[in-house]
mmCIF file of C-alpha atoms and ligand atoms in Angstrom:
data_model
loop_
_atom_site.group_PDB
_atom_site.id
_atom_site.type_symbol
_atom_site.label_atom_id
_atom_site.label_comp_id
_atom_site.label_asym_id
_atom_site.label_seq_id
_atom_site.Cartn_x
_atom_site.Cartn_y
_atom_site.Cartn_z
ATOM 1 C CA UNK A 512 -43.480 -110.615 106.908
ATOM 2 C CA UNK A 513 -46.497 -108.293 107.616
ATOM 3 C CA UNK A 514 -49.461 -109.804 106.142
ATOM 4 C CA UNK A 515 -51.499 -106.269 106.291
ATOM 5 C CA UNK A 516 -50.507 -103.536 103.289
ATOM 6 C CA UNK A 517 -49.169 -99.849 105.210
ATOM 7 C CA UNK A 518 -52.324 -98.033 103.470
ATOM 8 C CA UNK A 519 -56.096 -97.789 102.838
ATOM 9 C CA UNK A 520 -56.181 -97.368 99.685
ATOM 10 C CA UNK A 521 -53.501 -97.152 96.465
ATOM 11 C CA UNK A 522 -53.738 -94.026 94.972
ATOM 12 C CA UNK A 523 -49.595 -94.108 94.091
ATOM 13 C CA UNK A 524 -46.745 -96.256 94.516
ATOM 14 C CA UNK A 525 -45.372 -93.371 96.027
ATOM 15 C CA UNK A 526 -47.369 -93.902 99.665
ATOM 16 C CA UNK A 527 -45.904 -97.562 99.119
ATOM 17 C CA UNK A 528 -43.424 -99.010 101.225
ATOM 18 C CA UNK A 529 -40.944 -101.873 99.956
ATOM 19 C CA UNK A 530 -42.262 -104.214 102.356
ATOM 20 C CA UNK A 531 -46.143 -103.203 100.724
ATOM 21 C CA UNK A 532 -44.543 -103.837 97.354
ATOM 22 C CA UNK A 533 -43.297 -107.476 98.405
ATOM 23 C CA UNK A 534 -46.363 -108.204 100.123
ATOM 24 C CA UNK A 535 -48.186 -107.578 97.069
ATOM 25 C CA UNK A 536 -46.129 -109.746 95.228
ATOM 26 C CA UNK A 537 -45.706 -112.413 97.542
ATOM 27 C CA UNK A 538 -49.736 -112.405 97.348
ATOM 28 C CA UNK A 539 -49.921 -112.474 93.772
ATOM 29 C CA UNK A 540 -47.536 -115.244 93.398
ATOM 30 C CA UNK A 541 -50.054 -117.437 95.027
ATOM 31 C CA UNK A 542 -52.991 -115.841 92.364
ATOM 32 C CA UNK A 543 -50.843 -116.639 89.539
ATOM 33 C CA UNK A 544 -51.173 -120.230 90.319
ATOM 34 C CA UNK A 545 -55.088 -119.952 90.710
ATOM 35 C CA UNK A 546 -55.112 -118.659 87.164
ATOM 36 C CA UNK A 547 -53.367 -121.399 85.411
ATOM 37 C CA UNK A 548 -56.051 -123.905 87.188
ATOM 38 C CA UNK A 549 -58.758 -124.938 85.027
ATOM 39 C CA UNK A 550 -60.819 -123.776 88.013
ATOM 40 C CA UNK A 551 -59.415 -119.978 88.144
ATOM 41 C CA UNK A 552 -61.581 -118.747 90.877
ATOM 42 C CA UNK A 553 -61.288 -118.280 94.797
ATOM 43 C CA UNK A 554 -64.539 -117.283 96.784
ATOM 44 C CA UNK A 555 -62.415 -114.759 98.640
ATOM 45 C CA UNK A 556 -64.584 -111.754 97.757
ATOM 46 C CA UNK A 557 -68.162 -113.118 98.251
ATOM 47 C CA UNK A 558 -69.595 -110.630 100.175
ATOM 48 C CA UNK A 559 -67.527 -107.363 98.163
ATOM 49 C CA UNK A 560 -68.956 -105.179 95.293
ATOM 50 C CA UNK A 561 -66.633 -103.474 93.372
ATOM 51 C CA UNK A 562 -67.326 -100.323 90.843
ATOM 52 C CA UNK A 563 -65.241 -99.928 87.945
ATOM 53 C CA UNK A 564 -65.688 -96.231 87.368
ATOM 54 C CA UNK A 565 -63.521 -95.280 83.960
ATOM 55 C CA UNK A 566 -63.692 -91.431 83.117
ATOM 56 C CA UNK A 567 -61.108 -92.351 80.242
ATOM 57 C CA UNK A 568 -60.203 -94.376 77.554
ATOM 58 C CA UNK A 569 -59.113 -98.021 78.755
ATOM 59 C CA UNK A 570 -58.579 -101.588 77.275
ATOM 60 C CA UNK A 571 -56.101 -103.658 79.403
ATOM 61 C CA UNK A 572 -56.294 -102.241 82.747
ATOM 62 C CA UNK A 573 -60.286 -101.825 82.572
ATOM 63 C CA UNK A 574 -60.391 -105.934 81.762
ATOM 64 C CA UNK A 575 -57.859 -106.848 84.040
ATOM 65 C CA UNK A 576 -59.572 -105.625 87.205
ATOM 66 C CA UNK A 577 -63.014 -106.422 86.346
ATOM 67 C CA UNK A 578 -61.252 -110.290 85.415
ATOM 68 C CA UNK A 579 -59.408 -109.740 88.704
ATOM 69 C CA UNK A 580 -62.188 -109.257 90.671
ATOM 70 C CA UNK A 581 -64.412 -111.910 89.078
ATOM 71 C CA UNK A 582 -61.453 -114.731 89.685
ATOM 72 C CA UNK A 583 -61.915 -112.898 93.583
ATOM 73 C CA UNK A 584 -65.862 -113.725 93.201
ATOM 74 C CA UNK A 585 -66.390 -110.263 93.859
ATOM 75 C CA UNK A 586 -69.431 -108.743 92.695
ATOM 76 C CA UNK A 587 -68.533 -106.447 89.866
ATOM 77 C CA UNK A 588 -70.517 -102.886 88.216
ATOM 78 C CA UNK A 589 -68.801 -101.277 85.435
ATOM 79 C CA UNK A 590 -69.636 -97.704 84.835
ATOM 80 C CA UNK A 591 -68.118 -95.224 81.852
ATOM 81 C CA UNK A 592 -68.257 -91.826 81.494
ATOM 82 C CA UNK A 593 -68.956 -91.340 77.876
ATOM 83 C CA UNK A 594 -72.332 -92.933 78.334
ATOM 84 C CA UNK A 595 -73.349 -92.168 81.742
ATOM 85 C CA UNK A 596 -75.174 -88.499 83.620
ATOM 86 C CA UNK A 597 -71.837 -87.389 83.814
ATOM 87 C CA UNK A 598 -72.277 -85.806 80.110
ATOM 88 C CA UNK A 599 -75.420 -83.949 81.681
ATOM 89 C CA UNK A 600 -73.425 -82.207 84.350
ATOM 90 C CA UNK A 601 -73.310 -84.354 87.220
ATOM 91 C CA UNK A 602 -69.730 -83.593 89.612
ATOM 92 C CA UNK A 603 -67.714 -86.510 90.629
ATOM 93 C CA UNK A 604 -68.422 -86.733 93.794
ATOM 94 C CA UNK A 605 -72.485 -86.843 93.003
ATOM 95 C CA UNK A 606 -71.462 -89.410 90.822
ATOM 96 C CA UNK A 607 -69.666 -91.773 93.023
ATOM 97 C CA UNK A 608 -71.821 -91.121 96.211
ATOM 98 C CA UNK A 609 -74.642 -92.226 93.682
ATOM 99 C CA UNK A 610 -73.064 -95.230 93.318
ATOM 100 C CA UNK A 611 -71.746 -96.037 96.802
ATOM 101 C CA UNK A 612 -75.468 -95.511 97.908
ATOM 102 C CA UNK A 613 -76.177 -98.792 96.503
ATOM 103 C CA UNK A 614 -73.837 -100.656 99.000
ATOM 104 C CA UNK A 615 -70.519 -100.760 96.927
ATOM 105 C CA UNK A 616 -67.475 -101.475 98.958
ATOM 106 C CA UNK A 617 -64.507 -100.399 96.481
ATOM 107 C CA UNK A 618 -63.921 -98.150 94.168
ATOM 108 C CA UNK A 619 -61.388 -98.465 90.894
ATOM 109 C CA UNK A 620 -61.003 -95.599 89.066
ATOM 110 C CA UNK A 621 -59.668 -93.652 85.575
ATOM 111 C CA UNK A 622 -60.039 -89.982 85.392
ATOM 112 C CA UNK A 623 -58.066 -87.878 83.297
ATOM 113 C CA UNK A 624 -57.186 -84.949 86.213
ATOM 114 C CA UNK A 625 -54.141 -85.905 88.421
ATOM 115 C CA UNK A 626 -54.424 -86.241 91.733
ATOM 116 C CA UNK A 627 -58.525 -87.472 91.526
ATOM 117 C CA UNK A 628 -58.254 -90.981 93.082
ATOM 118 C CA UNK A 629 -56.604 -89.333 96.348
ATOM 119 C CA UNK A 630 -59.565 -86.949 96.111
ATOM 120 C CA UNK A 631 -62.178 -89.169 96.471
ATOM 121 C CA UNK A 632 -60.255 -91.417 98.717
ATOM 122 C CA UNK A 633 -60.602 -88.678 101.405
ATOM 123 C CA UNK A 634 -64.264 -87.958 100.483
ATOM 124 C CA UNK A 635 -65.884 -91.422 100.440
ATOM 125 C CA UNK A 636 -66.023 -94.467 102.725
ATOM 126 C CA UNK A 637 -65.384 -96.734 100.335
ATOM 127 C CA UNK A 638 -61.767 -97.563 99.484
ATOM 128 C CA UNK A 639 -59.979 -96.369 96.298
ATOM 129 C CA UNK A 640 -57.914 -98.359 93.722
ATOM 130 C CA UNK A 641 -56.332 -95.575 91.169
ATOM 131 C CA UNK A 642 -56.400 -96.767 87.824
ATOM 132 C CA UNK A 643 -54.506 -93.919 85.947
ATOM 133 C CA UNK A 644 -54.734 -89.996 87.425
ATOM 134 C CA UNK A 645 -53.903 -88.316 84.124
ATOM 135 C CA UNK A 646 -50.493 -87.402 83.863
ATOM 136 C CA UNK A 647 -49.954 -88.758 87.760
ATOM 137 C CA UNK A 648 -49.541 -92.530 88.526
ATOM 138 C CA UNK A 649 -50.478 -95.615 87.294
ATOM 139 C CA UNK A 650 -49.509 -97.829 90.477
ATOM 140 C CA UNK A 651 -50.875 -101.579 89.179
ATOM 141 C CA UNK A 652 -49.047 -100.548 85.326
ATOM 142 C CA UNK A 653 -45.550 -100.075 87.893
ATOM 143 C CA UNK A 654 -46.654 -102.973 90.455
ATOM 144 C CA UNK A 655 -47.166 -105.873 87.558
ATOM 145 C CA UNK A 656 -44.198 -104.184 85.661
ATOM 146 C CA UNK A 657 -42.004 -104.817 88.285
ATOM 147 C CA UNK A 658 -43.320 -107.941 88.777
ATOM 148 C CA UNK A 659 -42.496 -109.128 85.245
ATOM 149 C CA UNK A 660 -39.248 -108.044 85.886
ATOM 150 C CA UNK A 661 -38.863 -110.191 88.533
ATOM 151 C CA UNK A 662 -40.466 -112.785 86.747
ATOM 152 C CA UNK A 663 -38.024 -112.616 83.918
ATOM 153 C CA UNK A 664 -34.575 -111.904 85.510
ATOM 154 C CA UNK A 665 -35.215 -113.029 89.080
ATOM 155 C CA UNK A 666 -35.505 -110.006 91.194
ATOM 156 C CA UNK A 667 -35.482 -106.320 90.856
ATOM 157 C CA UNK A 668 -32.583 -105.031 93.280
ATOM 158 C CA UNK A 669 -29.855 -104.184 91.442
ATOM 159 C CA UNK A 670 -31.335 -104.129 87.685
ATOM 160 C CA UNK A 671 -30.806 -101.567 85.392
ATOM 161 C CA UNK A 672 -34.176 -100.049 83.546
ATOM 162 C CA UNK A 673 -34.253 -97.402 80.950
ATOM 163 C CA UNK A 674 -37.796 -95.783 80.533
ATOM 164 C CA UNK A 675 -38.054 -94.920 76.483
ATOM 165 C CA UNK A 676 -39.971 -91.972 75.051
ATOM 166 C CA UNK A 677 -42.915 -89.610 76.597
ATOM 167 C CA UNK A 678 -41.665 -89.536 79.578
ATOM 168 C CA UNK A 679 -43.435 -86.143 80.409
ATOM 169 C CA UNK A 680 -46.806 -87.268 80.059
ATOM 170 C CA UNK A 681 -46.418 -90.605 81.329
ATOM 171 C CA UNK A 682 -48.213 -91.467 84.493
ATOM 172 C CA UNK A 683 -46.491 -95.111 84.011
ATOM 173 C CA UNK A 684 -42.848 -93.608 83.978
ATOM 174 C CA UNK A 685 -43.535 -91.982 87.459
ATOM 175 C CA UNK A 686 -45.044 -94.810 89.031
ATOM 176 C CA UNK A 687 -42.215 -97.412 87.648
ATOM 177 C CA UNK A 688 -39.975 -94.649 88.973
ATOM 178 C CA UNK A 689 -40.902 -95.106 92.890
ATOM 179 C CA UNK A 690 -41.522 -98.633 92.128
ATOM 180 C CA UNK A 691 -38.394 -99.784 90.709
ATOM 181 C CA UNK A 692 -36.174 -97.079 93.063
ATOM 182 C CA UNK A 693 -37.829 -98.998 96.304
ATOM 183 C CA UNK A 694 -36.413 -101.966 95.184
ATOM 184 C CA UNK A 695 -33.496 -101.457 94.382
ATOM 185 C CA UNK A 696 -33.264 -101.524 90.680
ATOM 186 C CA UNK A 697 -31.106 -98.160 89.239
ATOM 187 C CA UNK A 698 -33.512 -96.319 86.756
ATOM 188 C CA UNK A 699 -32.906 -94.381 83.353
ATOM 189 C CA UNK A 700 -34.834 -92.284 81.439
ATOM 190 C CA UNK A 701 -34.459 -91.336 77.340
ATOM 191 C CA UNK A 702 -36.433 -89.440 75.026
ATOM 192 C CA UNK A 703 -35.705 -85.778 73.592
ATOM 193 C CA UNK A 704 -35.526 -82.864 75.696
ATOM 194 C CA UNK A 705 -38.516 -81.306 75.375
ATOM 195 C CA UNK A 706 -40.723 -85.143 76.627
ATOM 196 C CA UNK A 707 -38.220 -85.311 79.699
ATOM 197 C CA UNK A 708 -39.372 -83.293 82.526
ATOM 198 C CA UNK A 709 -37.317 -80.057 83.945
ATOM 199 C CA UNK A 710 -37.763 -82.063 87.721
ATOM 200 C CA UNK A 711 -36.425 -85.309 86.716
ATOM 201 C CA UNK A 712 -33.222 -85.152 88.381
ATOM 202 C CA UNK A 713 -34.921 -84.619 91.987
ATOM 203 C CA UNK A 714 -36.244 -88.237 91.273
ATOM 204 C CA UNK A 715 -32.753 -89.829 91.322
ATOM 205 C CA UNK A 716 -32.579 -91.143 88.118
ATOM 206 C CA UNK A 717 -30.048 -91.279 84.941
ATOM 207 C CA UNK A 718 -31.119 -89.411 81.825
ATOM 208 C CA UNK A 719 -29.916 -89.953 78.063
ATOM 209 C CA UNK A 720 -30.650 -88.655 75.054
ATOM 210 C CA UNK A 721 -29.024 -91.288 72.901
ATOM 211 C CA UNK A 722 -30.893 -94.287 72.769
ATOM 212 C CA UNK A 723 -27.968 -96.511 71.664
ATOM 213 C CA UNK A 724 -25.881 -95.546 74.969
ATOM 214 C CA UNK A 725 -29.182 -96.039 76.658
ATOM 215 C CA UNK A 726 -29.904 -99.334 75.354
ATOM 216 C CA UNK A 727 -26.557 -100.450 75.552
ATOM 217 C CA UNK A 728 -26.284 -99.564 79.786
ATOM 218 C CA UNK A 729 -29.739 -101.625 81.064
ATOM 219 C CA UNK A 730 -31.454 -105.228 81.342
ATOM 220 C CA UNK A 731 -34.594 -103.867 80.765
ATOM 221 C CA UNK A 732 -36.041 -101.138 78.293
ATOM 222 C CA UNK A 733 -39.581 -99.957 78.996
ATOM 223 C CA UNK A 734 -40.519 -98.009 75.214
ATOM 224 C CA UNK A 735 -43.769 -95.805 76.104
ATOM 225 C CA UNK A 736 -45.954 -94.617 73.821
ATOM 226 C CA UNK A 737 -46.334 -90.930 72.616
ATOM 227 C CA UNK A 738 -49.470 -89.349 74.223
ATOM 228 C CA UNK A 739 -50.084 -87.183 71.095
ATOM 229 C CA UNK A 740 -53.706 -87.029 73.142
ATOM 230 C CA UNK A 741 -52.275 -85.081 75.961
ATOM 231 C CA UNK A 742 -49.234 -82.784 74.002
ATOM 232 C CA UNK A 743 -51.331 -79.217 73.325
ATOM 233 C CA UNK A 744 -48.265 -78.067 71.397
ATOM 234 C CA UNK A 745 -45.404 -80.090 68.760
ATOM 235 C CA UNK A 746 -42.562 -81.405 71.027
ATOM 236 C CA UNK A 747 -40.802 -82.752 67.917
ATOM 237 C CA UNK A 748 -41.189 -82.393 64.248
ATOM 238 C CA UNK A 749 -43.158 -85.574 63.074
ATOM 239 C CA UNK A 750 -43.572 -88.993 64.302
ATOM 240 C CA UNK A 751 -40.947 -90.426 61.999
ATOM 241 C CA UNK A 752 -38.257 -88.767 63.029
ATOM 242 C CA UNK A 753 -38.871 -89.402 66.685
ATOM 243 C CA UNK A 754 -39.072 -93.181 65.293
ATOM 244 C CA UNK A 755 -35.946 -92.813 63.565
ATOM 245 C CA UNK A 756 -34.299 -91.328 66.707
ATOM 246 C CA UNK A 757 -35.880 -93.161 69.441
ATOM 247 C CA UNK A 758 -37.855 -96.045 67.688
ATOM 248 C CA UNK A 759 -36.710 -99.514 68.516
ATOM 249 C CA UNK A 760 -35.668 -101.413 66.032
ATOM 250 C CA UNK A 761 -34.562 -105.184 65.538
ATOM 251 C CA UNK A 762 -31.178 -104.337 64.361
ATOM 252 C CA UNK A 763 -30.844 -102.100 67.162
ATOM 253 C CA UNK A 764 -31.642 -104.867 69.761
ATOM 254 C CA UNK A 765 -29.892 -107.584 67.880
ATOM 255 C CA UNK A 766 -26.698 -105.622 67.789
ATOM 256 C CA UNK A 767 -26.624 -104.429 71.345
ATOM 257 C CA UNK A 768 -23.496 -106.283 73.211
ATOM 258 C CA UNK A 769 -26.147 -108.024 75.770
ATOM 259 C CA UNK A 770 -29.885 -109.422 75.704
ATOM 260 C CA UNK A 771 -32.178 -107.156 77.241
ATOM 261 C CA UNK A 772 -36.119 -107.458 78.189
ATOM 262 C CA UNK A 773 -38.788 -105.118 76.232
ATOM 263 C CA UNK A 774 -41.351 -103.975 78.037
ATOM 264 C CA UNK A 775 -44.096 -101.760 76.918
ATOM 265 C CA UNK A 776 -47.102 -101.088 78.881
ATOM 266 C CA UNK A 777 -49.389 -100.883 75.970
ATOM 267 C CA UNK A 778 -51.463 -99.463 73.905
ATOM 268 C CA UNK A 779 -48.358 -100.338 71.266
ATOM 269 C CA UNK A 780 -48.194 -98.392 67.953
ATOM 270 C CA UNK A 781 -45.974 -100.393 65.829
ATOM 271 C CA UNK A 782 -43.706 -98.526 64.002
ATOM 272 C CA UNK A 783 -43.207 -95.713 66.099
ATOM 273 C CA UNK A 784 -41.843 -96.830 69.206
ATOM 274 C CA UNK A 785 -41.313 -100.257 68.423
ATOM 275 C CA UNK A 786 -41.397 -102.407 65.432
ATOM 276 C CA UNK A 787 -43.687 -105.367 64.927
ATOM 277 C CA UNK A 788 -40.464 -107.630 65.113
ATOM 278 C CA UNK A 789 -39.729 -106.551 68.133
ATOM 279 C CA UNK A 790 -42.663 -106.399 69.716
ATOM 280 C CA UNK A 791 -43.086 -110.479 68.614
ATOM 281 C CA UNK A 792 -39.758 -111.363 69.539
ATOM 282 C CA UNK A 793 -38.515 -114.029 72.332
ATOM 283 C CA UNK A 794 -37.215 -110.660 73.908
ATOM 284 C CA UNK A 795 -40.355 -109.210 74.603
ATOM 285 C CA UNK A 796 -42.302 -109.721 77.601
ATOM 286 C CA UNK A 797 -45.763 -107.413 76.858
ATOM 287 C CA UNK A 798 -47.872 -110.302 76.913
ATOM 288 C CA UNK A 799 -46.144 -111.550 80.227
ATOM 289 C CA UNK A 800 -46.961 -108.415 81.508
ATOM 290 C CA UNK A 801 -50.681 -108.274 80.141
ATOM 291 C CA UNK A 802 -50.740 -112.107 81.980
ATOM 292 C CA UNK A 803 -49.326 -110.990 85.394
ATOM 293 C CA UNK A 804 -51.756 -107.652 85.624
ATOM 294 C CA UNK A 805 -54.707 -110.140 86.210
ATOM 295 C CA UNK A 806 -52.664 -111.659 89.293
ATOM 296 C CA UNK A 807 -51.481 -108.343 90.600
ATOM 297 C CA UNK A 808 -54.523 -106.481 90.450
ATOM 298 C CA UNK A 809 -56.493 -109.949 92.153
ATOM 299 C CA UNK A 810 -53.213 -109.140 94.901
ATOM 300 C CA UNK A 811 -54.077 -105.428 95.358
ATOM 301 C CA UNK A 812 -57.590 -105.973 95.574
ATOM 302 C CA UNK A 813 -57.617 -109.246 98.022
ATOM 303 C CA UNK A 814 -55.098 -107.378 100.575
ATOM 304 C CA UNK A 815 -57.665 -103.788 100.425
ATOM 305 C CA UNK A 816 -60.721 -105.798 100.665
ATOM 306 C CA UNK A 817 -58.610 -107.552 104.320
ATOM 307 C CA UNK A 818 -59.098 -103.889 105.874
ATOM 308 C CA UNK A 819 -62.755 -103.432 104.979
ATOM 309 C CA UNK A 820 -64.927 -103.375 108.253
ATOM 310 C CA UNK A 821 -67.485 -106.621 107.679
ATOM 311 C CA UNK A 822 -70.857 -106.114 109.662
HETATM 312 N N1 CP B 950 -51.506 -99.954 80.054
HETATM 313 C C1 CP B 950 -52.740 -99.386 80.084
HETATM 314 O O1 CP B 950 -53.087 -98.632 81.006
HETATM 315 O O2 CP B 950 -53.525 -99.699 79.014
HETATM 316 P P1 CP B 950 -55.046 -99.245 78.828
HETATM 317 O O3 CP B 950 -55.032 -97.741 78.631
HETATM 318 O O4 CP B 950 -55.574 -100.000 77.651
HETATM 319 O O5 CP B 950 -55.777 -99.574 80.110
#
């Protein structure tokens, strides 16, 4: 296998090949077992500095890749928006130039416009990690979902996955998308019309509006949360009924004819898209998930920081 990753920087999973994808695994495999030591670091990353730059909300994903890149021995500066000079008017590219002045070799990043991590990937010298683009991708969320999948039913190829809910504001259902369709796995999405998007069939994948017929066809459900942050107008009438339509219940997954895996990439609100049973049940893997994004992230990170230029 090729030890180097295809690209410079990940901005999507859709510049990913399926040889990247397995490299990155392959790599975090070996990180997995560094983090169950009682010693959980490597000195990989000595001579890196890393800038977590969030422009947006964040718990997991922010604390995974600063953890990530601590276990690395990476030296880590954490920067957010809501209290920085970005509130007195200064542009993002001021901003990260600013910050690349003082000798920082990566950049992760959360900004709320699509598309901003590949801008400043081909604008700085530094290279770029996307953390969420908006409405865009969310390439580590699909690379340690994957991964958990993997984890939990062996491999990928040939599983079936149903992505549940907001599927239209989701930068996690487009990056599990490319992920899971390069390799192998066949793909579903269901939610209610108006949260599926009008270009969903030229991504190759199932739809279904019934979440019983839904449930009943995969291995895997993936129940996203409703983005009620990013919706400018009503795309249903009230969160109840979408629970009672699309919320997963215990009954519901105890009476389906097969056990399946729930996945949800988190932040969960109980009760809406999932229940608390469910959420705690021996089906769920969301803490599995949370586990493997420290390992994944370490993966991503370790094979960038192999195609930085040491002086
Ligand atoms: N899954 C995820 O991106 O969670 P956070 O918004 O808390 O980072």
């Amino acid at each position: 296998m090729n030890n180097n990753l295809s690209v410079e920087h990940l901005t999507g999973i859709k510049d990913l090949t399926r040889q990247d994808i397995e490299l990155i695994f392959k790599t975090a495999d070996n990180f997995k077992d560094v983090i169950n030591r009682p010693i959980k670091k490597v000195p990989s990353l000595r001579d890196i500095t890393i800038a977590n730059l969030f422009f947006e909300n964040s718990t997991r994903t922010r604390l995974s890749f600063e953890l990530a890149e601590k276990r690395l021995s990476a030296d880590v500066v954490n920067f957010s928006a809501a209290s920085s000079s970005v509130k007195k008017g200064e542009t993002l590219i001021d901003t990260v130039n600013n910050i690349l002045s003082m000798k920082v070799d990566m950049v992760v990043m959360r900004h709320p416009n699509p598309g901003a991590a590949k801008f400043l990937s081909e604008r700085i010298g530094a290279k770029v990690i996307n953390a969420g683009d908006g409405t865009h991708e969310h390439p580590t969320q699909a690379l340690l979902d994957a991964f958990s999948i993997r984890e939990a039913l062996g491999e990928v190829e040939g599983k079936k996955v149903v992505i549940v809910g907001d599927i239209l504001h989701s930068r996690v259902a487009l990056s599990n998308i490319y992920c899971l369709q390069k390799l192998g796995a066949e793909v579903m999405v269901c939610g209610p019309t108006t949260l599926i998007p009008k270009y969903i069939h030229e991504l190759g994948v199932k739809v279904e509006h019934n979440l019983r017929k839904a449930l009943e066809w995969c291995d895997v459900a993936n129940m996203l949360r409703i983005q009620l942050e990013r919706q400018d107008i009503k795309y249903f009438p009230s969160l109840r009924e979408y629970s009672m339509q699309y919320g997963l219940t215990k009954e519901i997954l105890d009476s389906l004819p097969k056990e399946i895996k729930v996945m949800h990439p988190g932040p969960i609100n109980r009760g809406v898209e999932i229940t608390s049973d469910v959420a705690d049940s021996k089906q769920s893997i969301i803490l599995q998930q949370v586990e493997n994004g420290v390992a994944v992230r370490m993966a991503v990170i370790y094979l960038l920081a192999a195609k930085i230029e040491r002086h």
